[in-house]
PDB file of C-alpha atoms in Angstrom:
ATOM      1  CA  MET A  71     212.144 158.556 124.989  1.00 70.00           C
ATOM      2  CA  THR A  72     212.512 161.857 126.977  1.00 87.00           C
ATOM      3  CA  ALA A  73     213.025 161.959 130.708  1.00 89.00           C
ATOM      4  CA  LEU A  74     209.642 163.671 131.067  1.00 90.00           C
ATOM      5  CA  ARG A  75     207.748 161.005 129.124  1.00 92.00           C
ATOM      6  CA  GLN A  76     209.628 158.286 131.197  1.00 93.00           C
ATOM      7  CA  LYS A  77     208.515 160.026 134.424  1.00 94.00           C
ATOM      8  CA  MET A  78     204.995 160.250 133.474  1.00 95.00           C
ATOM      9  CA  ILE A  79     204.946 156.495 132.597  1.00 94.00           C
ATOM     10  CA  GLU A  80     206.567 155.667 136.014  1.00 94.00           C
ATOM     11  CA  ASP A  81     204.030 157.786 137.748  1.00 93.00           C
ATOM     12  CA  MET A  82     201.127 155.957 135.987  1.00 93.00           C
ATOM     13  CA  GLN A  83     202.734 152.635 136.796  1.00 91.00           C
ATOM     14  CA  LEU A  84     202.969 153.430 140.387  1.00 91.00           C
ATOM     15  CA  ARG A  85     199.221 154.294 140.464  1.00 89.00           C
ATOM     16  CA  GLY A  86     198.493 150.919 138.719  1.00 85.00           C
ATOM     17  CA  PHE A  87     197.126 152.332 135.637  1.00 86.00           C
ATOM     18  CA  ALA A  88     196.253 149.751 132.947  1.00 81.00           C
ATOM     19  CA  GLU A  89     198.470 149.760 129.828  1.00 83.00           C
ATOM     20  CA  ARG A  90     195.670 151.037 127.540  1.00 83.00           C
ATOM     21  CA  THR A  91     195.016 153.929 130.063  1.00 89.00           C
ATOM     22  CA  GLN A  92     198.728 154.905 129.972  1.00 92.00           C
ATOM     23  CA  GLU A  93     198.639 154.947 126.169  1.00 92.00           C
ATOM     24  CA  ALA A  94     195.640 157.096 126.035  1.00 93.00           C
ATOM     25  CA  TYR A  95     196.974 159.520 128.656  1.00 95.00           C
ATOM     26  CA  LEU A  96     200.383 159.879 126.837  1.00 95.00           C
ATOM     27  CA  SER A  97     198.654 160.445 123.564  1.00 95.00           C
ATOM     28  CA  ALA A  98     196.661 163.262 125.097  1.00 94.00           C
ATOM     29  CA  VAL A  99     199.695 165.042 126.223  1.00 95.00           C
ATOM     30  CA  ARG A 100     201.485 164.397 122.872  1.00 95.00           C
ATOM     31  CA  GLN A 101     198.519 166.019 121.051  1.00 94.00           C
ATOM     32  CA  LEU A 102     198.739 169.049 123.478  1.00 94.00           C
ATOM     33  CA  ALA A 103     202.523 169.420 122.754  1.00 93.00           C
ATOM     34  CA  LYS A 104     201.908 169.065 119.007  1.00 94.00           C
ATOM     35  CA  TYR A 105     199.351 171.703 119.084  1.00 94.00           C
ATOM     36  CA  TYR A 106     201.702 174.299 120.534  1.00 94.00           C
ATOM     37  CA  GLN A 107     204.794 172.953 118.905  1.00 94.00           C
ATOM     38  CA  LYS A 108     206.763 172.763 122.183  1.00 93.00           C
ATOM     39  CA  SER A 109     207.510 170.651 125.088  1.00 93.00           C
ATOM     40  CA  PRO A 110     204.320 170.204 127.333  1.00 93.00           C
ATOM     41  CA  ASP A 111     206.201 171.455 130.406  1.00 92.00           C
ATOM     42  CA  GLN A 112     206.691 174.848 128.723  1.00 94.00           C
ATOM     43  CA  ILE A 113     202.880 175.323 128.329  1.00 93.00           C
ATOM     44  CA  ASP A 114     201.289 177.828 130.820  1.00 92.00           C
ATOM     45  CA  GLU A 115     197.837 177.790 132.292  1.00 90.00           C
ATOM     46  CA  GLU A 116     196.273 180.238 129.820  1.00 92.00           C
ATOM     47  CA  GLU A 117     197.520 178.134 126.822  1.00 92.00           C
ATOM     48  CA  LEU A 118     195.958 175.190 128.506  1.00 91.00           C
ATOM     49  CA  ARG A 119     192.605 176.973 128.817  1.00 90.00           C
ATOM     50  CA  GLN A 120     192.741 177.902 125.201  1.00 93.00           C
ATOM     51  CA  TYR A 121     193.580 174.425 124.137  1.00 92.00           C
ATOM     52  CA  PHE A 122     190.459 172.975 125.552  1.00 90.00           C
ATOM     53  CA  LEU A 123     188.418 175.899 124.084  1.00 90.00           C
ATOM     54  CA  PHE A 124     189.898 174.748 120.780  1.00 92.00           C
ATOM     55  CA  LEU A 125     188.783 171.123 121.340  1.00 89.00           C
ATOM     56  CA  LYS A 126     185.175 172.258 122.263  1.00 87.00           C
ATOM     57  CA  ASN A 127     184.513 175.107 119.882  1.00 89.00           C
ATOM     58  CA  GLU A 128     186.684 174.500 116.775  1.00 89.00           C
ATOM     59  CA  LYS A 129     187.442 170.842 116.763  1.00 89.00           C
ATOM     60  CA  HIS A 130     184.000 169.903 118.069  1.00 85.00           C
ATOM     61  CA  ALA A 131     185.600 166.930 119.681  1.00 85.00           C
ATOM     62  CA  ALA A 132     183.333 164.307 121.204  1.00 82.00           C
ATOM     63  CA  ARG A 133     182.785 164.122 124.914  1.00 81.00           C
ATOM     64  CA  ASN A 134     184.788 160.850 125.331  1.00 83.00           C
ATOM     65  CA  THR A 135     187.744 162.608 123.551  1.00 86.00           C
ATOM     66  CA  CYS A 136     187.593 165.616 125.734  1.00 87.00           C
ATOM     67  CA  THR A 137     187.325 163.514 128.876  1.00 88.00           C
ATOM     68  CA  ILE A 138     190.418 161.427 127.923  1.00 91.00           C
ATOM     69  CA  ALA A 139     192.343 164.681 126.967  1.00 91.00           C
ATOM     70  CA  LEU A 140     191.381 166.237 130.353  1.00 91.00           C
ATOM     71  CA  CYS A 141     192.362 163.316 132.428  1.00 92.00           C
ATOM     72  CA  GLY A 142     195.684 162.588 130.648  1.00 93.00           C
ATOM     73  CA  ILE A 143     196.728 166.325 130.712  1.00 93.00           C
ATOM     74  CA  LYS A 144     195.427 166.902 134.189  1.00 93.00           C
ATOM     75  CA  PHE A 145     197.479 163.862 135.493  1.00 94.00           C
ATOM     76  CA  PHE A 146     200.560 165.154 133.669  1.00 94.00           C
ATOM     77  CA  PHE A 147     200.467 168.623 135.093  1.00 93.00           C
ATOM     78  CA  GLN A 148     199.309 167.603 138.482  1.00 92.00           C
ATOM     79  CA  HIS A 149     201.254 164.532 139.268  1.00 92.00           C
ATOM     80  CA  THR A 150     204.306 164.491 137.008  1.00 93.00           C
ATOM     81  CA  LEU A 151     204.903 168.369 137.088  1.00 93.00           C
ATOM     82  CA  GLY A 152     203.239 169.074 140.447  1.00 91.00           C
ATOM     83  CA  ARG A 153     201.222 172.011 139.157  1.00 89.00           C
ATOM     84  CA  GLU A 154     197.902 172.608 140.939  1.00 87.00           C
ATOM     85  CA  TRP A 155     196.095 174.884 138.396  1.00 87.00           C
ATOM     86  CA  LYS A 156     192.608 176.228 139.163  1.00 85.00           C
ATOM     87  CA  THR A 157     191.690 175.626 135.398  1.00 84.00           C
ATOM     88  CA  PHE A 158     191.448 171.981 136.250  1.00 83.00           C
ATOM     89  CA  ASP A 159     188.593 172.801 138.660  1.00 80.00           C
ATOM     90  CA  PHE A 160     186.021 173.838 136.150  1.00 76.00           C
ATOM     91  CA  LEU A 161     187.150 171.950 133.068  1.00 77.00           C
ATOM     92  CA  ARG A 162     184.209 169.402 132.813  1.00 74.00           C
ATOM     93  CA  PRO A 163     183.046 168.016 129.425  1.00 65.00           C
ATOM     94  CA  GLN A 164     179.251 168.145 129.011  1.00 65.00           C
ATOM     95  CA  LYS A 165     177.568 164.931 129.885  1.00 65.00           C
ATOM     96  CA  VAL A 166     175.501 163.364 126.985  1.00 63.00           C
ATOM     97  CA  GLN A 167     173.250 160.412 127.775  1.00 68.00           C
ATOM     98  CA  LYS A 168     172.942 158.303 124.730  1.00 75.00           C
ATOM     99  CA  LEU A 169     171.384 154.939 124.350  1.00 81.00           C
ATOM    100  CA  PRO A 170     173.654 152.391 122.839  1.00 87.00           C
ATOM    101  CA  VAL A 171     172.735 150.555 119.485  1.00 90.00           C
ATOM    102  CA  VAL A 172     171.229 147.083 119.939  1.00 91.00           C
ATOM    103  CA  LEU A 173     170.997 144.392 117.263  1.00 92.00           C
ATOM    104  CA  SER A 174     168.374 141.612 117.270  1.00 91.00           C
ATOM    105  CA  VAL A 175     169.358 137.927 117.502  1.00 89.00           C
ATOM    106  CA  GLU A 176     168.398 137.566 113.791  1.00 91.00           C
ATOM    107  CA  GLU A 177     170.691 140.531 112.809  1.00 93.00           C
ATOM    108  CA  ILE A 178     173.546 139.147 114.776  1.00 93.00           C
ATOM    109  CA  SER A 179     173.115 135.750 113.209  1.00 92.00           C
ATOM    110  CA  ARG A 180     173.221 137.360 109.689  1.00 93.00           C
ATOM    111  CA  ILE A 181     176.306 139.488 110.511  1.00 95.00           C
ATOM    112  CA  LEU A 182     178.348 136.510 111.899  1.00 94.00           C
ATOM    113  CA  LYS A 183     177.512 134.470 108.917  1.00 93.00           C
ATOM    114  CA  ARG A 184     178.895 137.109 106.672  1.00 94.00           C
ATOM    115  CA  VAL A 185     182.285 137.235 108.316  1.00 94.00           C
ATOM    116  CA  GLN A 186     184.590 135.786 105.929  1.00 90.00           C
ATOM    117  CA  LEU A 187     187.677 134.604 107.936  1.00 92.00           C
ATOM    118  CA  TYR A 188     186.754 131.900 110.259  1.00 93.00           C
ATOM    119  CA  HIS A 189     189.338 133.188 112.817  1.00 93.00           C
ATOM    120  CA  TYR A 190     187.473 136.388 113.112  1.00 95.00           C
ATOM    121  CA  ARG A 191     184.000 134.709 113.087  1.00 95.00           C
ATOM    122  CA  VAL A 192     184.877 132.544 116.156  1.00 95.00           C
ATOM    123  CA  CYS A 193     186.250 135.532 118.075  1.00 96.00           C
ATOM    124  CA  LEU A 194     183.126 137.736 117.318  1.00 96.00           C
ATOM    125  CA  THR A 195     180.747 134.828 118.080  1.00 94.00           C
ATOM    126  CA  THR A 196     182.603 134.410 121.493  1.00 94.00           C
ATOM    127  CA  ILE A 197     182.439 138.117 122.231  1.00 95.00           C
ATOM    128  CA  TYR A 198     178.582 138.028 121.762  1.00 93.00           C
ATOM    129  CA  ALA A 199     177.998 134.708 123.477  1.00 92.00           C
ATOM    130  CA  CYS A 200     179.914 135.824 126.650  1.00 93.00           C
ATOM    131  CA  GLY A 201     179.257 139.619 126.534  1.00 93.00           C
ATOM    132  CA  LEU A 202     183.112 140.589 126.153  1.00 95.00           C
ATOM    133  CA  ARG A 203     184.770 143.756 125.271  1.00 94.00           C
ATOM    134  CA  LEU A 204     186.848 143.515 122.171  1.00 94.00           C
ATOM    135  CA  LEU A 205     190.100 143.570 124.076  1.00 92.00           C
ATOM    136  CA  GLU A 206     188.838 140.905 126.433  1.00 94.00           C
ATOM    137  CA  GLY A 207     187.860 138.569 123.412  1.00 95.00           C
ATOM    138  CA  VAL A 208     191.096 139.124 121.463  1.00 95.00           C
ATOM    139  CA  HIS A 209     193.254 138.295 124.436  1.00 94.00           C
ATOM    140  CA  LEU A 210     191.564 135.108 125.547  1.00 96.00           C
ATOM    141  CA  LYS A 211     194.047 132.410 126.577  1.00 95.00           C
ATOM    142  CA  VAL A 212     193.683 128.754 126.521  1.00 95.00           C
ATOM    143  CA  ASP A 213     193.824 128.592 130.277  1.00 95.00           C
ATOM    144  CA  ASP A 214     190.937 130.958 130.625  1.00 95.00           C
ATOM    145  CA  ILE A 215     188.468 128.226 129.665  1.00 95.00           C
ATOM    146  CA  ASP A 216     187.045 126.142 132.494  1.00 93.00           C
ATOM    147  CA  GLY A 217     185.419 123.374 130.480  1.00 90.00           C
ATOM    148  CA  GLN A 218     184.255 121.502 133.590  1.00 91.00           C
ATOM    149  CA  ARG A 219     182.214 124.300 134.896  1.00 91.00           C
ATOM    150  CA  LYS A 220     181.511 125.879 131.438  1.00 91.00           C
ATOM    151  CA  MET A 221     182.916 129.251 132.553  1.00 91.00           C
ATOM    152  CA  LEU A 222     185.316 131.671 131.078  1.00 93.00           C
ATOM    153  CA  HIS A 223     187.769 133.512 133.257  1.00 94.00           C
ATOM    154  CA  ILE A 224     188.297 137.135 132.240  1.00 92.00           C
ATOM    155  CA  HIS A 225     191.642 138.458 133.821  1.00 85.00           C
ATOM    156  CA  LEU A 226     192.311 142.107 134.643  1.00 70.00           C
ATOM    157  CA  ALA A 227     189.524 143.609 132.693  1.00 71.00           C
ATOM    158  CA  LYS A 228     188.459 147.184 132.807  1.00 73.00           C
ATOM    159  CA  GLY A 229     189.364 148.507 136.346  1.00 65.00           C
ATOM    160  CA  ASN A 230     191.825 145.736 136.746  1.00 71.00           C
ATOM    161  CA  LYS A 231     188.992 143.471 137.806  1.00 80.00           C
ATOM    162  CA  ASP A 232     188.639 139.656 137.252  1.00 88.00           C
ATOM    163  CA  ARG A 233     185.325 137.923 136.590  1.00 92.00           C
ATOM    164  CA  TYR A 234     183.751 134.763 135.484  1.00 91.00           C
ATOM    165  CA  VAL A 235     181.192 134.481 132.792  1.00 91.00           C
ATOM    166  CA  PRO A 236     179.122 131.606 131.655  1.00 91.00           C
ATOM    167  CA  LEU A 237     180.396 129.872 128.581  1.00 91.00           C
ATOM    168  CA  PRO A 238     177.645 128.326 126.414  1.00 91.00           C
ATOM    169  CA  GLU A 239     178.371 124.696 125.532  1.00 90.00           C
ATOM    170  CA  ALA A 240     177.942 125.376 121.768  1.00 91.00           C
ATOM    171  CA  CYS A 241     180.513 128.140 122.152  1.00 92.00           C
ATOM    172  CA  LEU A 242     182.837 125.831 124.164  1.00 92.00           C
ATOM    173  CA  ASN A 243     182.717 123.177 121.380  1.00 92.00           C
ATOM    174  CA  MET A 244     183.311 125.902 118.724  1.00 93.00           C
ATOM    175  CA  LEU A 245     186.419 127.181 120.657  1.00 95.00           C
ATOM    176  CA  ARG A 246     187.796 123.562 120.974  1.00 95.00           C
ATOM    177  CA  GLN A 247     187.360 122.985 117.297  1.00 94.00           C
ATOM    178  CA  HIS A 248     188.919 126.331 116.398  1.00 95.00           C
ATOM    179  CA  TRP A 249     191.945 125.630 118.691  1.00 95.00           C
ATOM    180  CA  LEU A 250     192.614 122.435 116.819  1.00 94.00           C
ATOM    181  CA  THR A 251     193.129 124.595 113.625  1.00 92.00           C
ATOM    182  CA  HIS A 252     196.148 126.302 115.201  1.00 92.00           C
ATOM    183  CA  ARG A 253     197.163 124.450 118.429  1.00 92.00           C
ATOM    184  CA  ASN A 254     198.786 127.576 119.897  1.00 93.00           C
ATOM    185  CA  PRO A 255     199.725 126.726 123.550  1.00 92.00           C
ATOM    186  CA  LEU A 256     198.877 130.167 124.789  1.00 93.00           C
ATOM    187  CA  TRP A 257     196.311 132.043 122.796  1.00 94.00           C
ATOM    188  CA  LEU A 258     192.965 131.148 121.668  1.00 95.00           C
ATOM    189  CA  PHE A 259     193.203 133.698 118.801  1.00 95.00           C
ATOM    190  CA  PRO A 260     196.840 133.984 118.027  1.00 93.00           C
ATOM    191  CA  ALA A 261     198.185 136.377 115.404  1.00 89.00           C
ATOM    192  CA  LEU A 262     197.855 134.768 111.985  1.00 79.00           C
ATOM    193  CA  ARG A 263     201.174 136.033 110.783  1.00 73.00           C
ATOM    194  CA  GLU A 264     203.701 137.206 113.362  1.00 61.00           C
ATOM    195  CA  ASP A 265     207.167 137.361 111.699  1.00 54.00           C
ATOM    196  CA  TRP A 266     205.913 134.603 109.484  1.00 60.00           C
ATOM    197  CA  LEU A 267     205.988 132.193 112.449  1.00 67.00           C
ATOM    198  CA  GLY A 268     202.396 131.290 111.764  1.00 71.00           C
ATOM    199  CA  PRO A 269     199.588 130.993 114.285  1.00 75.00           C
ATOM    200  CA  ARG A 270     201.010 127.855 116.077  1.00 77.00           C
ATOM    201  CA  LYS A 271     204.105 129.625 117.212  1.00 79.00           C
ATOM    202  CA  ALA A 272     202.702 133.139 117.554  1.00 82.00           C
ATOM    203  CA  ARG A 273     203.624 135.033 120.713  1.00 85.00           C
ATOM    204  CA  LYS A 274     200.951 137.590 120.458  1.00 89.00           C
ATOM    205  CA  PRO A 275     197.132 137.589 119.968  1.00 92.00           C
ATOM    206  CA  MET A 276     195.686 138.778 116.592  1.00 92.00           C
ATOM    207  CA  SER A 277     195.055 142.485 116.287  1.00 90.00           C
ATOM    208  CA  GLU A 278     191.848 144.307 117.341  1.00 92.00           C
ATOM    209  CA  SER A 279     191.748 146.268 114.162  1.00 92.00           C
ATOM    210  CA  GLY A 280     191.415 143.210 112.126  1.00 93.00           C
ATOM    211  CA  VAL A 281     188.405 142.065 114.075  1.00 96.00           C
ATOM    212  CA  GLN A 282     186.727 145.473 113.759  1.00 96.00           C
ATOM    213  CA  ARG A 283     187.325 145.649 109.962  1.00 95.00           C
ATOM    214  CA  ALA A 284     185.722 142.205 109.570  1.00 96.00           C
ATOM    215  CA  PHE A 285     182.819 143.143 111.577  1.00 97.00           C
ATOM    216  CA  ARG A 286     182.198 146.366 109.773  1.00 96.00           C
ATOM    217  CA  ALA A 287     182.500 144.627 106.386  1.00 96.00           C
ATOM    218  CA  ALA A 288     179.914 142.018 107.442  1.00 96.00           C
ATOM    219  CA  VAL A 289     177.592 144.695 108.632  1.00 96.00           C
ATOM    220  CA  ARG A 290     177.723 146.490 105.279  1.00 95.00           C
ATOM    221  CA  GLU A 291     177.273 143.214 103.329  1.00 95.00           C
ATOM    222  CA  CYS A 292     174.074 142.480 105.473  1.00 94.00           C
ATOM    223  CA  GLY A 293     172.741 145.928 104.528  1.00 93.00           C
ATOM    224  CA  ILE A 294     172.110 146.799 108.145  1.00 93.00           C
ATOM    225  CA  HIS A 295     172.093 150.528 108.524  1.00 92.00           C
ATOM    226  CA  LYS A 296     172.519 150.743 112.342  1.00 92.00           C
ATOM    227  CA  LYS A 297     175.723 152.316 113.523  1.00 92.00           C
ATOM    228  CA  ALA A 298     176.936 149.005 114.968  1.00 95.00           C
ATOM    229  CA  THR A 299     180.476 148.262 116.182  1.00 95.00           C
ATOM    230  CA  VAL A 300     181.933 145.173 117.835  1.00 96.00           C
ATOM    231  CA  HIS A 301     180.983 146.725 121.144  1.00 95.00           C
ATOM    232  CA  THR A 302     177.327 146.479 120.037  1.00 95.00           C
ATOM    233  CA  LEU A 303     177.535 142.826 120.486  1.00 95.00           C
ATOM    234  CA  ARG A 304     178.095 143.291 124.137  1.00 94.00           C
ATOM    235  CA  HIS A 305     175.140 145.680 124.455  1.00 93.00           C
ATOM    236  CA  SER A 306     173.062 143.235 122.495  1.00 92.00           C
ATOM    237  CA  TYR A 307     174.072 140.447 124.833  1.00 92.00           C
ATOM    238  CA  ALA A 308     172.995 142.288 127.898  1.00 90.00           C
ATOM    239  CA  THR A 309     169.651 143.297 126.260  1.00 90.00           C
ATOM    240  CA  HIS A 310     168.934 139.815 125.150  1.00 89.00           C
ATOM    241  CA  LEU A 311     169.585 138.441 128.634  1.00 88.00           C
ATOM    242  CA  LEU A 312     167.293 140.982 130.172  1.00 87.00           C
ATOM    243  CA  GLU A 313     164.546 140.132 127.651  1.00 85.00           C
ATOM    244  CA  ALA A 314     164.901 136.581 128.605  1.00 84.00           C
ATOM    245  CA  GLY A 315     164.272 137.366 132.286  1.00 84.00           C
ATOM    246  CA  VAL A 316     167.813 137.125 133.741  1.00 86.00           C
ATOM    247  CA  ASN A 317     168.092 139.322 136.777  1.00 88.00           C
ATOM    248  CA  LEU A 318     169.737 142.724 136.330  1.00 88.00           C
ATOM    249  CA  ARG A 319     172.286 142.033 139.138  1.00 90.00           C
ATOM    250  CA  ILE A 320     173.435 138.899 137.471  1.00 90.00           C
ATOM    251  CA  ILE A 321     173.839 140.620 134.216  1.00 90.00           C
ATOM    252  CA  GLN A 322     175.913 143.385 136.112  1.00 91.00           C
ATOM    253  CA  SER A 323     178.218 140.583 137.369  1.00 90.00           C
ATOM    254  CA  TYR A 324     178.666 139.027 133.896  1.00 90.00           C
ATOM    255  CA  LEU A 325     179.445 142.477 132.375  1.00 90.00           C
ATOM    256  CA  GLY A 326     181.844 143.497 135.206  1.00 88.00           C
ATOM    257  CA  HIS A 327     180.021 146.699 135.900  1.00 86.00           C
ATOM    258  CA  ALA A 328     180.991 148.397 139.125  1.00 81.00           C
ATOM    259  CA  SER A 329     177.495 150.032 139.554  1.00 82.00           C
ATOM    260  CA  PRO A 330     173.991 148.689 138.836  1.00 82.00           C
ATOM    261  CA  ALA A 331     173.182 152.055 137.374  1.00 79.00           C
ATOM    262  CA  THR A 332     175.477 151.428 134.363  1.00 80.00           C
ATOM    263  CA  THR A 333     173.682 148.106 133.753  1.00 83.00           C
ATOM    264  CA  ALA A 334     170.204 149.651 134.307  1.00 82.00           C
ATOM    265  CA  ILE A 335     170.463 151.392 130.940  1.00 82.00           C
ATOM    266  CA  TYR A 336     169.592 148.145 129.126  1.00 81.00           C
ATOM    267  CA  THR A 337     166.095 148.325 130.670  1.00 76.00           C
ATOM    268  CA  HIS A 338     165.304 151.111 128.219  1.00 72.00           C
ATOM    269  CA  LEU A 339     166.397 148.894 125.375  1.00 69.00           C
ATOM    270  CA  THR A 340     164.417 145.676 125.818  1.00 70.00           C
ATOM    271  CA  SER A 341     161.478 145.195 123.525  1.00 64.00           C
ATOM    272  CA  ASN A 342     159.670 143.354 126.157  1.00 61.00           C
ATOM    273  CA  THR A 343     159.861 146.366 128.489  1.00 56.00           C
ATOM    274  CA  GLN A 344     158.830 148.663 125.715  1.00 54.00           C
ATOM    275  CA  ALA A 345     155.784 146.391 124.791  1.00 57.00           C
ATOM    276  CA  LYS A 346     154.577 146.305 128.443  1.00 52.00           C
ATOM    277  CA  SER A 347     154.962 150.046 128.831  1.00 46.00           C
ATOM    278  CA  LEU A 348     153.025 150.594 125.568  1.00 50.00           C
ATOM    279  CA  ASP A 349     150.214 148.341 126.842  1.00 57.00           C
ATOM    280  CA  THR A 350     149.983 150.023 130.037  1.00 48.00           C
ATOM    281  CA  ILE A 351     149.927 153.481 128.326  1.00 44.00           C
ATOM    282  CA  ASP A 352     147.286 152.232 125.793  1.00 52.00           C
ATOM    283  CA  TYR A 353     145.185 151.082 128.660  1.00 54.00           C
ATOM    284  CA  LEU A 354     145.454 154.363 130.536  1.00 47.00           C
ATOM    285  CA  VAL A 355     144.567 156.452 127.504  1.00 50.00           C
ATOM    286  CA  SER A 356     141.661 154.306 126.455  1.00 51.00           C
ATOM    287  CA  SER A 357     140.243 154.395 130.040  1.00 49.00           C
ATOM    288  CA  LEU A 358     139.967 158.256 129.593  1.00 50.00           C
ATOM    289  CA  TRP A 359     137.398 157.656 126.915  1.00 47.00           C
ATOM    290  CA  ARG A 360     135.193 155.105 128.749  1.00 47.00           C
TER     291      ARG A 360
END
């Protein structure tokens, strides 16, 4: 590891960045250095400007990719190298407001039944039943379950925030039965093969990529053509709760959103809301001809 990379890591640690954020920022700087084939501290402001033009005009990188690249590279130059360049003042990826994909309860049931490996099926079911992010689901620990209160304790989630989410009784019973299949003292979803120790002695949780592959395969087998990912289960959870009449503020706390505006996007996705809106519009239009 170079001294420059170590210094950037230490700078991010001092600011309390999550491990995933650190990895993303380091990758952004590494890609910049790879593009110019030289150490990133040797790159000047004009080269930096040209790199972001390349991402936008030639590579046609997605907004999220550009945002992560900007945040990581900006942190490196401003905090690790102490360079306050004006270029950073106007580098702003264009905002794109997209509605997330949502699956119906029936579609989710079909998909989960198609997941071949029981280990993955239980994890994916828990992710939907509790509205979790993929990393939150995979990294669940035995001690995170509060069976008495039927709650799940999510530790240091996005933004380093803890939260509690309701744990449905059916899901609680499923997790208990699943734990009996491996009896790992720490992880609910231990790695299936870690140095051939087996799941009972595994020191790490199973990989996120395995869960993603299992979900994609199940979606394909079901013949569902929506661009669904594991995160779609979380979007569907929020939408289904809203359709069932659960207060938006409560859903916000379950999801761990900092702003109610983030949760409010699900009001555009509920079939109940759309049906009521259509009924109102139908009434207004028909009244014009009375």
